[in-house]
mmCIF file of C-alpha atoms in Angstrom:
data_model
loop_
_atom_site.group_PDB
_atom_site.id
_atom_site.type_symbol
_atom_site.label_atom_id
_atom_site.label_comp_id
_atom_site.label_asym_id
_atom_site.label_seq_id
_atom_site.Cartn_x
_atom_site.Cartn_y
_atom_site.Cartn_z
ATOM 1 C CA UNK F 7 -5.197 -16.955 11.687
ATOM 2 C CA UNK F 8 -3.722 -13.874 9.963
ATOM 3 C CA UNK F 9 -4.413 -10.542 9.025
ATOM 4 C CA UNK F 10 -4.996 -9.500 6.382
ATOM 5 C CA UNK F 11 -2.309 -6.777 6.175
ATOM 6 C CA UNK F 12 -3.713 -3.322 4.419
ATOM 7 C CA UNK F 13 -1.386 -0.684 2.503
ATOM 8 C CA UNK F 14 -3.473 2.526 1.205
ATOM 9 C CA UNK F 15 -1.079 3.952 -1.525
ATOM 10 C CA UNK F 16 -2.371 7.124 -3.727
ATOM 11 C CA UNK F 17 -0.757 10.751 -5.121
ATOM 12 C CA UNK F 18 -0.248 13.845 -3.149
ATOM 13 C CA UNK F 19 -1.042 13.108 0.604
ATOM 14 C CA UNK F 20 -4.078 11.128 -0.032
ATOM 15 C CA UNK F 21 -2.645 8.205 2.006
ATOM 16 C CA UNK F 22 -1.388 10.401 4.941
ATOM 17 C CA UNK F 23 -4.605 12.517 4.644
ATOM 18 C CA UNK F 24 -6.873 9.443 4.859
ATOM 19 C CA UNK F 25 -4.580 8.417 8.023
ATOM 20 C CA UNK F 26 -4.672 11.145 9.696
ATOM 21 C CA UNK F 27 -8.771 11.171 9.302
ATOM 22 C CA UNK F 28 -8.965 7.558 11.128
ATOM 23 C CA UNK F 29 -6.664 8.737 13.826
ATOM 24 C CA UNK F 30 -9.505 10.687 14.834
ATOM 25 C CA UNK F 31 -11.876 7.966 14.662
ATOM 26 C CA UNK F 32 -10.184 4.849 15.475
ATOM 27 C CA UNK F 33 -7.089 3.297 17.084
ATOM 28 C CA UNK F 34 -5.867 2.343 13.431
ATOM 29 C CA UNK F 35 -4.467 -0.972 12.844
ATOM 30 C CA UNK F 36 -0.891 -1.512 13.837
ATOM 31 C CA UNK F 37 -0.868 -4.190 9.668
ATOM 32 C CA UNK F 38 -2.531 -0.484 7.972
ATOM 33 C CA UNK F 39 0.070 1.222 5.934
ATOM 34 C CA UNK F 40 -0.113 4.791 3.835
ATOM 35 C CA UNK F 41 2.115 5.327 1.739
ATOM 36 C CA UNK F 42 1.823 8.801 -0.321
ATOM 37 C CA UNK F 43 3.566 9.063 -4.325
ATOM 38 C CA UNK F 44 4.679 12.433 -4.285
ATOM 39 C CA UNK F 45 5.873 14.823 -6.276
ATOM 40 C CA UNK F 46 9.417 13.369 -7.226
ATOM 41 C CA UNK F 47 8.547 9.701 -7.327
ATOM 42 C CA UNK F 48 9.253 7.212 -9.547
ATOM 43 C CA UNK F 49 7.441 4.167 -10.088
ATOM 44 C CA UNK F 50 10.747 2.233 -9.147
ATOM 45 C CA UNK F 51 11.211 4.367 -5.872
ATOM 46 C CA UNK F 52 6.874 3.607 -4.811
ATOM 47 C CA UNK F 53 8.070 0.323 -5.550
ATOM 48 C CA UNK F 54 10.081 -0.163 -2.901
ATOM 49 C CA UNK F 55 8.142 1.755 -0.688
ATOM 50 C CA UNK F 56 5.245 -1.209 -1.513
ATOM 51 C CA UNK F 57 8.226 -4.162 -1.757
ATOM 52 C CA UNK F 58 9.391 -2.596 1.867
ATOM 53 C CA UNK F 59 5.723 -2.380 3.450
ATOM 54 C CA UNK F 60 4.447 -6.299 2.121
ATOM 55 C CA UNK F 61 7.879 -6.888 4.263
ATOM 56 C CA UNK F 62 8.986 -10.564 4.835
ATOM 57 C CA UNK F 63 5.459 -12.496 4.172
ATOM 58 C CA UNK F 64 5.414 -10.800 1.099
ATOM 59 C CA UNK F 65 2.499 -13.372 -0.093
ATOM 60 C CA UNK F 66 0.331 -12.654 2.762
ATOM 61 C CA UNK F 67 -3.064 -11.642 2.331
ATOM 62 C CA UNK F 68 -2.979 -8.233 1.196
ATOM 63 C CA UNK F 69 -5.434 -5.549 0.306
ATOM 64 C CA UNK F 70 -4.125 -2.455 -1.902
ATOM 65 C CA UNK F 71 -6.390 0.203 -1.561
ATOM 66 C CA UNK F 72 -5.009 2.902 -4.415
ATOM 67 C CA UNK F 73 -6.974 6.233 -5.682
ATOM 68 C CA UNK F 74 -7.294 6.243 -9.028
ATOM 69 C CA UNK F 75 -7.479 3.113 -11.627
ATOM 70 C CA UNK F 76 -5.186 3.695 -13.921
ATOM 71 C CA UNK F 77 -2.786 5.738 -11.501
ATOM 72 C CA UNK F 78 0.766 4.450 -10.834
ATOM 73 C CA UNK F 79 0.018 3.677 -7.206
ATOM 74 C CA UNK F 80 -2.997 1.003 -8.693
ATOM 75 C CA UNK F 81 -0.632 -0.219 -11.357
ATOM 76 C CA UNK F 82 2.675 -0.697 -9.558
ATOM 77 C CA UNK F 83 0.370 -2.853 -6.706
ATOM 78 C CA UNK F 84 -1.594 -4.603 -10.245
ATOM 79 C CA UNK F 85 1.894 -5.709 -11.081
ATOM 80 C CA UNK F 86 2.886 -6.904 -7.539
ATOM 81 C CA UNK F 87 -0.208 -8.231 -7.378
ATOM 82 C CA UNK F 88 -0.070 -10.149 -10.207
ATOM 83 C CA UNK F 89 4.150 -11.100 -9.813
ATOM 84 C CA UNK F 90 2.737 -12.796 -6.084
ATOM 85 C CA UNK F 91 -0.096 -14.659 -7.906
ATOM 86 C CA UNK F 92 2.043 -15.772 -10.697
ATOM 87 C CA UNK F 93 4.603 -17.236 -7.632
ATOM 88 C CA UNK F 94 6.887 -14.523 -8.529
#
């Protein structure tokens, strides 16, 4: 059984902050990735970061955690999920 991939993303240092806090408490699993949406970063750049994080098996089970519903990290993740559901 494959492990579910987890990608945490959000504005500013949201993702790296979550990673730092979790690192104090647990050993963060290798299948978890943390991607900050930083000042000056475009939605296309974030999309590329997500695609890179998804790696060679983009259609395996992945859960995205984002900071704001309707924010750029959420919207980019939702678009990728919809594309995967359609087999694109």
